[in-house]
XYZ file of C-alpha atoms in Angstrom:
193
model
C 193.750 109.265 97.775
C 195.387 106.994 99.848
C 198.287 108.099 101.846
C 197.420 111.736 101.583
C 196.638 113.818 104.541
C 193.510 115.844 104.442
C 194.145 119.437 103.750
C 193.173 122.116 106.129
C 191.422 125.018 104.741
C 193.386 128.249 104.722
C 190.754 130.026 106.614
C 189.634 129.218 110.049
C 185.935 129.292 110.692
C 184.836 132.521 112.329
C 183.817 132.486 115.956
C 180.847 134.689 116.684
C 181.498 137.729 118.893
C 179.957 136.986 122.357
C 180.837 140.204 124.089
C 177.655 141.299 125.896
C 176.241 144.620 125.020
C 175.890 147.141 127.807
C 173.172 149.641 127.785
C 174.105 153.132 128.849
C 172.667 153.842 132.322
C 172.718 157.284 133.790
C 173.892 157.384 137.422
C 171.358 158.331 140.082
C 172.923 160.550 142.685
C 172.422 163.864 144.321
C 171.749 166.546 141.876
C 173.865 169.045 143.746
C 171.047 171.353 144.740
C 170.709 171.851 148.495
C 167.548 170.496 150.048
C 165.558 172.547 152.455
C 164.582 170.885 155.698
C 160.934 170.078 155.727
C 158.668 170.888 158.660
C 159.047 167.471 160.284
C 162.854 167.399 160.002
C 163.113 170.912 161.417
C 160.901 169.913 164.340
C 163.054 166.846 165.063
C 166.255 168.931 164.934
C 164.727 171.531 167.238
C 163.673 168.783 169.672
C 167.190 167.316 169.746
C 168.745 170.725 170.453
C 166.178 171.440 173.190
C 166.853 168.028 174.751
C 170.595 168.646 174.801
C 170.116 172.056 176.425
C 167.796 170.646 179.104
C 170.228 167.776 179.771
C 173.129 170.200 180.129
C 171.080 172.365 182.494
C 170.091 169.409 184.692
C 173.698 168.203 184.793
C 174.924 171.675 185.775
C 172.234 171.939 188.459
C 173.094 168.517 189.886
C 176.825 169.208 189.984
C 176.468 172.739 191.347
C 173.773 171.647 193.810
C 176.012 168.862 195.169
C 178.775 171.346 195.986
C 176.255 173.783 197.499
C 175.092 171.209 200.079
C 178.555 171.361 201.683
C 177.690 174.857 202.902
C 174.673 173.461 204.789
C 176.893 171.667 207.352
C 179.174 173.070 210.050
C 181.251 171.120 212.551
C 182.986 172.404 215.658
C 184.625 171.311 218.842
C 186.218 167.957 219.070
C 187.418 166.241 222.196
C 188.482 162.804 223.315
C 186.201 161.418 226.008
C 186.393 158.222 228.034
C 182.970 157.251 229.310
C 182.051 154.703 231.908
C 179.700 151.857 231.175
C 176.079 153.016 231.153
C 174.876 149.671 232.538
C 176.061 150.515 236.066
C 173.582 151.963 238.516
C 174.267 155.241 240.318
C 177.087 154.697 242.838
C 177.611 151.053 241.790
C 181.220 149.910 241.530
C 182.221 147.768 238.606
C 183.179 144.165 239.286
C 184.158 141.842 236.447
C 184.705 138.889 238.773
C 181.112 137.847 239.363
C 178.977 135.952 236.865
C 176.214 138.584 236.583
C 178.184 141.728 235.909
C 180.614 140.416 233.317
C 182.401 143.286 231.532
C 180.618 145.935 233.567
C 183.944 147.740 234.010
C 184.337 148.296 230.275
C 184.452 151.941 229.360
C 184.191 153.356 225.885
C 186.463 155.936 224.315
C 185.027 158.374 221.784
C 186.130 161.478 219.951
C 183.076 163.761 220.052
C 182.268 166.851 217.998
C 179.286 169.133 217.473
C 177.587 169.434 214.106
C 174.897 171.681 212.732
C 172.929 171.003 209.549
C 170.827 173.858 208.141
C 168.472 173.179 205.237
C 169.129 176.124 202.923
C 166.908 174.685 200.179
C 163.280 175.397 199.405
C 161.897 171.958 200.275
C 162.273 169.394 203.112
C 165.357 167.201 202.753
C 167.308 164.327 204.248
C 171.043 164.806 204.827
C 173.848 162.275 205.087
C 177.258 163.678 206.023
C 180.753 162.144 206.097
C 183.224 163.756 208.507
C 186.930 162.921 208.192
C 189.378 163.062 211.096
C 193.060 163.921 210.625
C 196.120 163.750 212.881
C 198.429 166.703 213.640
C 200.457 165.944 210.457
C 197.289 166.157 208.332
C 197.185 162.391 207.715
C 193.787 160.672 207.503
C 192.738 158.861 210.681
C 189.109 157.801 210.100
C 185.540 158.690 209.144
C 182.329 159.303 211.037
C 178.804 159.617 209.660
C 176.017 161.946 210.798
C 172.580 162.531 209.337
C 169.346 164.422 209.625
C 165.956 163.329 208.302
C 163.040 165.376 207.040
C 164.648 168.719 207.828
C 162.290 171.497 206.719
C 163.374 174.551 204.719
C 165.295 176.964 206.934
C 165.352 174.506 209.868
C 168.557 173.555 211.706
C 169.446 170.253 213.352
C 172.200 170.446 215.970
C 173.601 167.401 217.697
C 176.767 165.672 218.793
C 178.533 163.229 216.528
C 181.423 160.985 217.397
C 184.108 158.634 216.277
C 183.752 155.585 218.484
C 185.554 152.313 219.062
C 183.737 150.712 216.129
C 185.148 153.145 213.550
C 187.859 151.582 211.409
C 190.967 153.729 211.755
C 193.756 153.996 209.191
C 197.422 153.036 209.687
C 197.185 151.843 213.303
C 195.886 155.220 214.490
C 193.866 155.557 217.677
C 191.045 157.970 218.448
C 193.535 159.982 220.511
C 195.403 160.766 217.253
C 192.525 162.884 215.891
C 193.601 166.517 215.818
C 191.249 168.131 213.263
C 187.977 167.442 211.475
C 186.677 168.305 208.012
C 183.362 167.703 206.240
C 184.262 165.358 203.376
C 180.905 164.819 201.667
C 177.287 165.925 202.029
C 174.414 164.193 200.295
C 171.177 166.156 200.289
C 168.022 164.325 199.186
C 165.114 166.736 198.587
C 161.723 165.373 199.626
C 158.325 165.927 198.022
C 156.657 166.763 201.342
């Protein structure tokens, strides 16, 4: 047997089948029948709806109440006034040349107006008011602030407000440019007592 090549069998050896077997598993999912809310779930849903309604009511009250406070304030009048220095005594003439009365001739210019705040709410409140001044073309000139503290229900606070030399004015306006006034914003803070 020399020189002969070994013969290959006609049949190849069989390879065992290694495909894994899968067991049939039934899927677990909703069975299609509607579930009734239990007592706890119904209570939670009812609480969420009640919370949303209360939140909407408080929001409405806050927004409507903010606009209502504008009706608590009235402004009137309005005049430009140049006032002398209050540091001078009766009959004293101003003199800026001596060392003791420096700047005693300074006078202040203001634009004064009358305001009236009436607490139309049912509890004491503090008020902060912004008043805007406009020129004869309707352009914004500047803002002034007035306030009233611990104003009781139904009570009215009347006083004089003013735009003074310390108010920042827009577009190189002067206090003499103010022609009309309008209440721009009212903040009413109700108090517990």
